Amino acid sequence: MMPVRALVIVPTYNERENLPVLIEALLRHADVRVLVVDDQSPDGTGAIADSLAERHPGRVEVMHRTGVRGLGRSYIDGIAHGIHQPVDVICQMDADLSHDPRHLPALIAAAADADVVIGSRYIPGGAIQNWPRRRRLLSHLANIYIRLITRLNARDCTSGYRCWRREALAAMPLDGFISDGYSFLVEMLFVASGQGARIAEVPITFVERRQGESKLSRAVLLESALTPWRLVARGRASTEGR
Ligand SMILES: Nc1nc2c(ncn2[C@@H]2O[C@H](COP(=O)(O)OP(=O)(O)OP(=O)(O)O)[C@@H](O)[C@H]2O)c(=O)[nH]1
Ligand SMILES: [Mg+2]
């Protein structure tokens, strides 16, 4: 069987302690390349990423974004670059070591029969480490809420650990996306599902970050609460327009 070539896109904002550890672990897997998308992190993550790219030529690439910062925007830029690379699958994961690289082969393998594979905390075998009860509850309720409104079937619609077949990503109209923060992840699934993408899940153990700071703010939570409604409203408008 031909090896599956993977590109892993890692958005970073202030992840200087975490990024080197993540990249070394990722590169232990053959046929894996990494694209770091840094948003001018004030802590110097961008320079650290550059030195990692120098140490691993051909396997690590860095995109330094300027202008408006954002997780969704970073993914859009990273994906626009990634879909033109000679790879079979494109993965997304957080830089803060919450997403263990040891799960990557399972995600990539499952993409043989799916267009997108979610690293899932909420299917049998999935788990979360070091989250307080409050945060667990919030995430759990968020997923119920999203599933109810959007009719998505996946158990973990908010996981940022995913593996896409390159063609499935290339088919996404990313320019028309309406969300930018964490709900960008929900929007990606919603749009993919609307395009008939096959969505699969494999269990992961999510580990809360030890280094660096969380960027989860009130504004992010509000956007997350509104996005599912905006997505279905847009979906209805586009079917009525036909
Ligand atoms: N490029 C870029 N990356 C970002 C931005 N905001 C967050 N990230 C990265 O996106 C990933 C997820 O962000 P986190 O802050 O870990 O979000 P979270 O997992 O919900 O919150 P934590 O509890 O802190 O882990 C990490 O790799 C961040 O560095 C941003 O504005 N731009
Ligand atoms: Mg995190």
PDB file of C-alpha atoms and ligand atoms in Angstrom:
ATOM      1  CA  MET A   1       0.000   0.000   0.000  1.00  0.00           C
ATOM      2  CA  MET A   2       1.193   3.536  -0.757  1.00  0.00           C
ATOM      3  CA  PRO A   3       2.051   5.558   2.340  1.00  0.00           C
ATOM      4  CA  VAL A   4      -0.414   8.329   3.156  1.00  0.00           C
ATOM      5  CA  ARG A   5       1.262  11.741   2.975  1.00  0.00           C
ATOM      6  CA  ALA A   6      -0.006  14.095   5.659  1.00  0.00           C
ATOM      7  CA  LEU A   7       0.278  17.805   6.276  1.00  0.00           C
ATOM      8  CA  VAL A   8      -0.533  18.914   9.827  1.00  0.00           C
ATOM      9  CA  ILE A   9      -1.617  22.546  10.177  1.00  0.00           C
ATOM     10  CA  VAL A  10      -0.906  23.983  13.627  1.00  0.00           C
ATOM     11  CA  PRO A  11      -2.162  27.493  14.439  1.00  0.00           C
ATOM     12  CA  THR A  12      -0.147  29.155  17.185  1.00  0.00           C
ATOM     13  CA  TYR A  13      -0.556  32.122  19.448  1.00  0.00           C
ATOM     14  CA  ASN A  14       1.895  32.253  22.339  1.00  0.00           C
ATOM     15  CA  GLU A  15       2.938  28.604  22.416  1.00  0.00           C
ATOM     16  CA  ARG A  16       6.700  28.936  22.839  1.00  0.00           C
ATOM     17  CA  GLU A  17       7.089  26.130  25.393  1.00  0.00           C
ATOM     18  CA  ASN A  18       4.709  23.772  23.618  1.00  0.00           C
ATOM     19  CA  LEU A  19       5.570  24.057  19.941  1.00  0.00           C
ATOM     20  CA  PRO A  20       9.056  22.428  19.991  1.00  0.00           C
ATOM     21  CA  VAL A  21       7.725  19.470  21.973  1.00  0.00           C
ATOM     22  CA  LEU A  22       4.794  19.053  19.596  1.00  0.00           C
ATOM     23  CA  ILE A  23       6.883  19.253  16.441  1.00  0.00           C
ATOM     24  CA  GLU A  24       9.485  16.753  17.598  1.00  0.00           C
ATOM     25  CA  ALA A  25       6.700  14.314  18.461  1.00  0.00           C
ATOM     26  CA  LEU A  26       4.902  14.824  15.140  1.00  0.00           C
ATOM     27  CA  LEU A  27       8.038  14.326  13.092  1.00  0.00           C
ATOM     28  CA  ARG A  28       8.594  10.921  14.635  1.00  0.00           C
ATOM     29  CA  HIS A  29       5.835   9.809  12.296  1.00  0.00           C
ATOM     30  CA  ALA A  30       7.099   9.186   8.773  1.00  0.00           C
ATOM     31  CA  ASP A  31       5.315  10.959   5.910  1.00  0.00           C
ATOM     32  CA  VAL A  32       4.160  13.782   8.169  1.00  0.00           C
ATOM     33  CA  ARG A  33       4.906  17.426   7.434  1.00  0.00           C
ATOM     34  CA  VAL A  34       3.941  20.405   9.565  1.00  0.00           C
ATOM     35  CA  LEU A  35       2.712  23.880   8.675  1.00  0.00           C
ATOM     36  CA  VAL A  36       2.803  26.307  11.614  1.00  0.00           C
ATOM     37  CA  VAL A  37       0.523  29.324  11.197  1.00  0.00           C
ATOM     38  CA  ASP A  38       1.656  31.938  13.682  1.00  0.00           C
ATOM     39  CA  ASP A  39      -0.210  35.168  14.350  1.00  0.00           C
ATOM     40  CA  GLN A  40       2.756  37.304  15.382  1.00  0.00           C
ATOM     41  CA  SER A  41       2.784  35.786  18.856  1.00  0.00           C
ATOM     42  CA  PRO A  42       4.211  38.359  21.269  1.00  0.00           C
ATOM     43  CA  ASP A  43       6.117  35.590  23.088  1.00  0.00           C
ATOM     44  CA  GLY A  44       8.316  34.836  20.071  1.00  0.00           C
ATOM     45  CA  THR A  45       6.689  31.576  18.970  1.00  0.00           C
ATOM     46  CA  GLY A  46       7.233  32.662  15.350  1.00  0.00           C
ATOM     47  CA  ALA A  47      11.024  32.773  15.721  1.00  0.00           C
ATOM     48  CA  ILE A  48      11.022  29.414  17.484  1.00  0.00           C
ATOM     49  CA  ALA A  49       8.968  27.993  14.620  1.00  0.00           C
ATOM     50  CA  ASP A  50      11.511  29.377  12.142  1.00  0.00           C
ATOM     51  CA  SER A  51      14.388  27.661  13.920  1.00  0.00           C
ATOM     52  CA  LEU A  52      12.434  24.379  13.940  1.00  0.00           C
ATOM     53  CA  ALA A  53      11.874  24.780  10.196  1.00  0.00           C
ATOM     54  CA  GLU A  54      15.597  25.299   9.727  1.00  0.00           C
ATOM     55  CA  ARG A  55      16.393  22.195  11.725  1.00  0.00           C
ATOM     56  CA  HIS A  56      13.885  20.108   9.728  1.00  0.00           C
ATOM     57  CA  PRO A  57      14.109  21.306   6.132  1.00  0.00           C
ATOM     58  CA  GLY A  58      11.316  20.056   3.916  1.00  0.00           C
ATOM     59  CA  ARG A  59       9.276  18.879   6.874  1.00  0.00           C
ATOM     60  CA  VAL A  60       8.404  22.040   8.770  1.00  0.00           C
ATOM     61  CA  GLU A  61       7.108  25.221   7.198  1.00  0.00           C
ATOM     62  CA  VAL A  62       6.044  28.456   8.876  1.00  0.00           C
ATOM     63  CA  MET A  63       3.467  30.999   7.813  1.00  0.00           C
ATOM     64  CA  HIS A  64       3.773  34.355   9.576  1.00  0.00           C
ATOM     65  CA  ARG A  65       0.443  36.092   9.434  1.00  0.00           C
ATOM     66  CA  THR A  66       0.049  39.833   9.609  1.00  0.00           C
ATOM     67  CA  GLY A  67      -3.159  41.804   9.939  1.00  0.00           C
ATOM     68  CA  VAL A  68      -6.188  40.668  11.865  1.00  0.00           C
ATOM     69  CA  ARG A  69      -5.466  37.736  14.137  1.00  0.00           C
ATOM     70  CA  GLY A  70      -7.810  34.799  14.533  1.00  0.00           C
ATOM     71  CA  LEU A  71      -7.991  31.032  14.705  1.00  0.00           C
ATOM     72  CA  GLY A  72     -10.413  30.733  11.791  1.00  0.00           C
ATOM     73  CA  ARG A  73      -8.457  33.155   9.626  1.00  0.00           C
ATOM     74  CA  SER A  74      -5.275  31.256  10.396  1.00  0.00           C
ATOM     75  CA  TYR A  75      -6.860  27.995   9.327  1.00  0.00           C
ATOM     76  CA  ILE A  76      -8.201  29.562   6.143  1.00  0.00           C
ATOM     77  CA  ASP A  77      -4.735  30.805   5.196  1.00  0.00           C
ATOM     78  CA  GLY A  78      -3.085  27.528   6.156  1.00  0.00           C
ATOM     79  CA  ILE A  79      -5.619  25.462   4.228  1.00  0.00           C
ATOM     80  CA  ALA A  80      -5.373  27.682   1.135  1.00  0.00           C
ATOM     81  CA  HIS A  81      -1.670  26.850   1.098  1.00  0.00           C
ATOM     82  CA  GLY A  82      -2.062  23.212   2.143  1.00  0.00           C
ATOM     83  CA  ILE A  83      -4.488  22.115  -0.555  1.00  0.00           C
ATOM     84  CA  HIS A  84      -1.845  22.810  -3.204  1.00  0.00           C
ATOM     85  CA  GLN A  85       0.755  20.631  -1.500  1.00  0.00           C
ATOM     86  CA  PRO A  86       1.489  17.083  -2.661  1.00  0.00           C
ATOM     87  CA  VAL A  87      -0.301  15.457   0.275  1.00  0.00           C
ATOM     88  CA  ASP A  88      -3.218  13.051   0.647  1.00  0.00           C
ATOM     89  CA  VAL A  89      -4.617  14.303   3.928  1.00  0.00           C
ATOM     90  CA  ILE A  90      -4.534  17.566   5.857  1.00  0.00           C
ATOM     91  CA  CYS A  91      -4.809  17.466   9.621  1.00  0.00           C
ATOM     92  CA  GLN A  92      -5.554  20.211  12.092  1.00  0.00           C
ATOM     93  CA  MET A  93      -4.509  20.248  15.722  1.00  0.00           C
ATOM     94  CA  ASP A  94      -3.829  22.597  18.618  1.00  0.00           C
ATOM     95  CA  ALA A  95      -0.257  23.471  19.554  1.00  0.00           C
ATOM     96  CA  ASP A  96      -0.770  23.260  23.305  1.00  0.00           C
ATOM     97  CA  LEU A  97      -0.205  19.475  23.581  1.00  0.00           C
ATOM     98  CA  SER A  98      -3.895  18.879  24.295  1.00  0.00           C
ATOM     99  CA  HIS A  99      -3.941  16.836  21.102  1.00  0.00           C
ATOM    100  CA  ASP A 100      -1.539  13.952  21.535  1.00  0.00           C
ATOM    101  CA  PRO A 101       0.414  13.149  18.338  1.00  0.00           C
ATOM    102  CA  ARG A 102       0.163   9.444  19.203  1.00  0.00           C
ATOM    103  CA  HIS A 103      -3.447   9.527  18.000  1.00  0.00           C
ATOM    104  CA  LEU A 104      -2.461  10.878  14.593  1.00  0.00           C
ATOM    105  CA  PRO A 105      -1.976   7.506  12.830  1.00  0.00           C
ATOM    106  CA  ALA A 106      -5.499   6.420  13.838  1.00  0.00           C
ATOM    107  CA  LEU A 107      -6.984   9.635  12.471  1.00  0.00           C
ATOM    108  CA  ILE A 108      -5.072   9.305   9.228  1.00  0.00           C
ATOM    109  CA  ALA A 109      -5.979   5.634   8.848  1.00  0.00           C
ATOM    110  CA  ALA A 110      -9.682   6.351   9.311  1.00  0.00           C
ATOM    111  CA  ALA A 111      -9.529   8.912   6.488  1.00  0.00           C
ATOM    112  CA  ALA A 112      -9.312   5.948   4.103  1.00  0.00           C
ATOM    113  CA  ASP A 113     -13.090   5.584   4.486  1.00  0.00           C
ATOM    114  CA  ALA A 114     -14.128   9.101   5.429  1.00  0.00           C
ATOM    115  CA  ASP A 115     -13.745  12.636   4.146  1.00  0.00           C
ATOM    116  CA  VAL A 116     -13.142  14.039   7.597  1.00  0.00           C
ATOM    117  CA  VAL A 117     -12.148  12.221  10.767  1.00  0.00           C
ATOM    118  CA  ILE A 118     -12.678  13.863  14.144  1.00  0.00           C
ATOM    119  CA  GLY A 119     -10.437  13.107  17.103  1.00  0.00           C
ATOM    120  CA  SER A 120     -13.340  12.670  19.486  1.00  0.00           C
ATOM    121  CA  ARG A 121     -13.599  12.993  23.246  1.00  0.00           C
ATOM    122  CA  TYR A 122     -17.210  11.922  23.305  1.00  0.00           C
ATOM    123  CA  ILE A 123     -17.311   8.453  21.778  1.00  0.00           C
ATOM    124  CA  PRO A 124     -16.437   5.246  23.661  1.00  0.00           C
ATOM    125  CA  GLY A 125     -12.700   5.230  24.318  1.00  0.00           C
ATOM    126  CA  GLY A 126     -12.471   9.035  24.265  1.00  0.00           C
ATOM    127  CA  ALA A 127     -11.541  10.966  27.403  1.00  0.00           C
ATOM    128  CA  ILE A 128     -10.614  14.324  28.866  1.00  0.00           C
ATOM    129  CA  GLN A 129      -7.813  14.857  31.377  1.00  0.00           C
ATOM    130  CA  ASN A 130      -7.437  17.773  33.772  1.00  0.00           C
ATOM    131  CA  TRP A 131     -10.595  19.645  32.986  1.00  0.00           C
ATOM    132  CA  PRO A 132     -12.563  21.006  35.927  1.00  0.00           C
ATOM    133  CA  ARG A 133     -16.220  19.959  36.124  1.00  0.00           C
ATOM    134  CA  ARG A 134     -17.360  23.363  34.932  1.00  0.00           C
ATOM    135  CA  ARG A 135     -15.413  23.183  31.695  1.00  0.00           C
ATOM    136  CA  ARG A 136     -16.514  19.594  31.038  1.00  0.00           C
ATOM    137  CA  LEU A 137     -20.117  20.572  31.508  1.00  0.00           C
ATOM    138  CA  LEU A 138     -19.762  23.593  29.232  1.00  0.00           C
ATOM    139  CA  SER A 139     -18.228  21.529  26.438  1.00  0.00           C
ATOM    140  CA  HIS A 140     -20.777  18.755  26.866  1.00  0.00           C
ATOM    141  CA  LEU A 141     -23.728  21.173  26.734  1.00  0.00           C
ATOM    142  CA  ALA A 142     -22.171  23.014  23.801  1.00  0.00           C
ATOM    143  CA  ASN A 143     -22.083  19.783  21.823  1.00  0.00           C
ATOM    144  CA  ILE A 144     -25.702  18.916  22.631  1.00  0.00           C
ATOM    145  CA  TYR A 145     -26.724  22.440  21.656  1.00  0.00           C
ATOM    146  CA  ILE A 146     -24.814  22.350  18.374  1.00  0.00           C
ATOM    147  CA  ARG A 147     -26.130  18.909  17.454  1.00  0.00           C
ATOM    148  CA  LEU A 148     -29.716  19.921  18.163  1.00  0.00           C
ATOM    149  CA  ILE A 149     -29.602  23.095  16.114  1.00  0.00           C
ATOM    150  CA  THR A 150     -27.400  22.018  13.221  1.00  0.00           C
ATOM    151  CA  ARG A 151     -28.506  18.358  13.072  1.00  0.00           C
ATOM    152  CA  LEU A 152     -24.888  17.319  12.831  1.00  0.00           C
ATOM    153  CA  ASN A 153     -24.452  13.697  13.904  1.00  0.00           C
ATOM    154  CA  ALA A 154     -20.913  13.821  15.238  1.00  0.00           C
ATOM    155  CA  ARG A 155     -20.564  13.475  19.021  1.00  0.00           C
ATOM    156  CA  ASP A 156     -17.670  15.936  19.222  1.00  0.00           C
ATOM    157  CA  CYS A 157     -18.363  18.884  16.943  1.00  0.00           C
ATOM    158  CA  THR A 158     -15.980  21.224  18.770  1.00  0.00           C
ATOM    159  CA  SER A 159     -12.828  19.126  18.671  1.00  0.00           C
ATOM    160  CA  GLY A 160      -9.990  20.866  16.845  1.00  0.00           C
ATOM    161  CA  TYR A 161      -8.138  17.613  16.188  1.00  0.00           C
ATOM    162  CA  ARG A 162      -9.147  16.436  12.728  1.00  0.00           C
ATOM    163  CA  CYS A 163      -7.939  14.810   9.574  1.00  0.00           C
ATOM    164  CA  TRP A 164      -9.365  15.677   6.166  1.00  0.00           C
ATOM    165  CA  ARG A 165      -8.925  14.155   2.770  1.00  0.00           C
ATOM    166  CA  ARG A 166      -7.282  16.904   0.796  1.00  0.00           C
ATOM    167  CA  GLU A 167      -9.994  16.974  -1.888  1.00  0.00           C
ATOM    168  CA  ALA A 168     -12.718  17.397   0.731  1.00  0.00           C
ATOM    169  CA  LEU A 169     -10.966  20.459   2.117  1.00  0.00           C
ATOM    170  CA  ALA A 170     -10.259  21.835  -1.332  1.00  0.00           C
ATOM    171  CA  ALA A 171     -13.998  21.655  -2.093  1.00  0.00           C
ATOM    172  CA  MET A 172     -14.904  23.937   0.827  1.00  0.00           C
ATOM    173  CA  PRO A 173     -15.945  27.532   0.073  1.00  0.00           C
ATOM    174  CA  LEU A 174     -13.792  28.938   2.873  1.00  0.00           C
ATOM    175  CA  ASP A 175     -14.135  32.511   1.606  1.00  0.00           C
ATOM    176  CA  GLY A 176     -17.820  32.483   2.460  1.00  0.00           C
ATOM    177  CA  PHE A 177     -17.333  31.467   6.078  1.00  0.00           C
ATOM    178  CA  ILE A 178     -19.116  33.579   8.680  1.00  0.00           C
ATOM    179  CA  SER A 179     -17.287  32.618  11.877  1.00  0.00           C
ATOM    180  CA  ASP A 180     -13.730  33.164  12.898  1.00  0.00           C
ATOM    181  CA  GLY A 181     -13.142  31.983  16.449  1.00  0.00           C
ATOM    182  CA  TYR A 182     -13.613  28.475  17.744  1.00  0.00           C
ATOM    183  CA  SER A 183     -16.975  28.209  16.021  1.00  0.00           C
ATOM    184  CA  PHE A 184     -15.031  28.112  12.791  1.00  0.00           C
ATOM    185  CA  LEU A 185     -14.553  24.446  13.621  1.00  0.00           C
ATOM    186  CA  VAL A 186     -18.313  23.911  13.833  1.00  0.00           C
ATOM    187  CA  GLU A 187     -18.849  25.782  10.592  1.00  0.00           C
ATOM    188  CA  MET A 188     -16.328  23.570   8.809  1.00  0.00           C
ATOM    189  CA  LEU A 189     -18.242  20.452   9.843  1.00  0.00           C
ATOM    190  CA  PHE A 190     -21.589  21.986   8.986  1.00  0.00           C
ATOM    191  CA  VAL A 191     -20.489  22.995   5.500  1.00  0.00           C
ATOM    192  CA  ALA A 192     -18.742  19.682   4.876  1.00  0.00           C
ATOM    193  CA  SER A 193     -21.817  17.775   5.959  1.00  0.00           C
ATOM    194  CA  GLY A 194     -23.979  19.910   3.657  1.00  0.00           C
ATOM    195  CA  GLN A 195     -21.679  18.911   0.821  1.00  0.00           C
ATOM    196  CA  GLY A 196     -22.244  15.252   1.600  1.00  0.00           C
ATOM    197  CA  ALA A 197     -18.890  14.647   3.266  1.00  0.00           C
ATOM    198  CA  ARG A 198     -18.562  11.403   5.209  1.00  0.00           C
ATOM    199  CA  ILE A 199     -17.765  12.311   8.818  1.00  0.00           C
ATOM    200  CA  ALA A 200     -16.110   9.741  11.090  1.00  0.00           C
ATOM    201  CA  GLU A 201     -14.808   9.853  14.658  1.00  0.00           C
ATOM    202  CA  VAL A 202     -11.957   8.093  16.401  1.00  0.00           C
ATOM    203  CA  PRO A 203     -11.457   8.287  20.164  1.00  0.00           C
ATOM    204  CA  ILE A 204      -8.780  10.543  21.645  1.00  0.00           C
ATOM    205  CA  THR A 205      -7.696  11.430  25.139  1.00  0.00           C
ATOM    206  CA  PHE A 206      -7.669  15.203  25.375  1.00  0.00           C
ATOM    207  CA  VAL A 207      -5.197  16.633  27.878  1.00  0.00           C
ATOM    208  CA  GLU A 208      -5.644  20.186  29.122  1.00  0.00           C
ATOM    209  CA  ARG A 209      -2.697  22.501  28.517  1.00  0.00           C
ATOM    210  CA  ARG A 210      -0.028  22.874  31.203  1.00  0.00           C
ATOM    211  CA  GLN A 211       1.942  25.720  29.595  1.00  0.00           C
ATOM    212  CA  GLY A 212       0.712  28.992  28.199  1.00  0.00           C
ATOM    213  CA  GLU A 213      -2.601  30.698  28.475  1.00  0.00           C
ATOM    214  CA  SER A 214      -6.132  29.929  27.375  1.00  0.00           C
ATOM    215  CA  LYS A 215      -7.718  32.268  24.859  1.00  0.00           C
ATOM    216  CA  LEU A 216     -11.293  31.315  25.721  1.00  0.00           C
ATOM    217  CA  SER A 217     -13.060  34.630  26.401  1.00  0.00           C
ATOM    218  CA  ARG A 218     -16.622  35.858  26.818  1.00  0.00           C
ATOM    219  CA  ALA A 219     -16.654  37.121  23.225  1.00  0.00           C
ATOM    220  CA  VAL A 220     -15.608  33.671  22.010  1.00  0.00           C
ATOM    221  CA  LEU A 221     -18.381  32.032  24.027  1.00  0.00           C
ATOM    222  CA  LEU A 222     -20.950  34.435  22.618  1.00  0.00           C
ATOM    223  CA  GLU A 223     -19.851  33.779  19.053  1.00  0.00           C
ATOM    224  CA  SER A 224     -20.061  30.050  19.759  1.00  0.00           C
ATOM    225  CA  ALA A 225     -23.602  30.383  21.048  1.00  0.00           C
ATOM    226  CA  LEU A 226     -24.812  32.327  18.011  1.00  0.00           C
ATOM    227  CA  THR A 227     -23.019  30.526  15.208  1.00  0.00           C
ATOM    228  CA  PRO A 228     -25.207  27.382  15.027  1.00  0.00           C
ATOM    229  CA  TRP A 229     -28.282  29.566  14.489  1.00  0.00           C
ATOM    230  CA  ARG A 230     -26.554  31.652  11.854  1.00  0.00           C
ATOM    231  CA  LEU A 231     -25.436  28.501  10.069  1.00  0.00           C
ATOM    232  CA  VAL A 232     -28.921  27.006   9.827  1.00  0.00           C
ATOM    233  CA  ALA A 233     -30.384  30.372   8.854  1.00  0.00           C
ATOM    234  CA  ARG A 234     -27.888  30.647   6.030  1.00  0.00           C
ATOM    235  CA  GLY A 235     -28.567  27.023   5.024  1.00  0.00           C
ATOM    236  CA  ARG A 236     -32.315  27.748   4.790  1.00  0.00           C
ATOM    237  CA  ALA A 237     -31.776  30.968   2.832  1.00  0.00           C
ATOM    238  CA  SER A 238     -29.636  29.163   0.264  1.00  0.00           C
ATOM    239  CA  THR A 239     -32.206  26.360  -0.254  1.00  0.00           C
ATOM    240  CA  GLU A 240     -35.041  28.876  -0.604  1.00  0.00           C
ATOM    241  CA  GLY A 241     -33.041  30.816  -3.172  1.00  0.00           C
ATOM    242  CA  ARG A 242     -32.855  27.758  -5.425  1.00  0.00           C
TER     243      ARG A 242
HETATM  244  N1  LIG B   1      -2.733  31.575  14.685  1.00  0.00           N
HETATM  245  C1  LIG B   1      -3.538  31.654  15.748  1.00  0.00           C
HETATM  246  N2  LIG B   1      -3.646  30.629  16.602  1.00  0.00           N
HETATM  247  C2  LIG B   1      -4.481  30.750  17.661  1.00  0.00           C
HETATM  248  C3  LIG B   1      -5.249  31.904  17.912  1.00  0.00           C
HETATM  249  N3  LIG B   1      -5.974  31.707  19.051  1.00  0.00           N
HETATM  250  C4  LIG B   1      -5.669  30.477  19.476  1.00  0.00           C
HETATM  251  N4  LIG B   1      -4.758  29.885  18.658  1.00  0.00           N
HETATM  252  C5  LIG B   1      -4.185  28.539  18.737  1.00  0.00           C
HETATM  253  O1  LIG B   1      -5.266  27.640  18.593  1.00  0.00           O
HETATM  254  C6  LIG B   1      -5.068  26.494  19.401  1.00  0.00           C
HETATM  255  C7  LIG B   1      -6.232  26.360  20.379  1.00  0.00           C
HETATM  256  O2  LIG B   1      -6.227  27.477  21.272  1.00  0.00           O
HETATM  257  P1  LIG B   1      -6.338  27.316  22.866  1.00  0.00           P
HETATM  258  O3  LIG B   1      -6.018  28.606  23.508  1.00  0.00           O
HETATM  259  O4  LIG B   1      -5.561  26.123  23.304  1.00  0.00           O
HETATM  260  O5  LIG B   1      -7.869  27.070  23.013  1.00  0.00           O
HETATM  261  P2  LIG B   1      -8.571  26.036  23.938  1.00  0.00           P
HETATM  262  O6  LIG B   1      -7.961  24.686  23.726  1.00  0.00           O
HETATM  263  O7  LIG B   1     -10.010  26.188  23.723  1.00  0.00           O
HETATM  264  O8  LIG B   1      -8.226  26.615  25.381  1.00  0.00           O
HETATM  265  P3  LIG B   1      -7.174  26.087  26.473  1.00  0.00           P
HETATM  266  O9  LIG B   1      -8.015  25.696  27.626  1.00  0.00           O
HETATM  267  O10 LIG B   1      -6.300  27.227  26.796  1.00  0.00           O
HETATM  268  O11 LIG B   1      -6.367  25.005  25.909  1.00  0.00           O
HETATM  269  C8  LIG B   1      -3.722  26.689  20.071  1.00  0.00           C
HETATM  270  O12 LIG B   1      -2.738  26.072  19.284  1.00  0.00           O
HETATM  271  C9  LIG B   1      -3.542  28.196  20.058  1.00  0.00           C
HETATM  272  O13 LIG B   1      -2.200  28.608  20.102  1.00  0.00           O
HETATM  273  C10 LIG B   1      -5.111  32.993  16.989  1.00  0.00           C
HETATM  274  O14 LIG B   1      -5.734  34.045  17.102  1.00  0.00           O
HETATM  275  N5  LIG B   1      -4.270  32.818  15.932  1.00  0.00           N
HETATM  276 MG    MG B   2      -6.103  24.272  24.161  1.00  0.00          MG
END
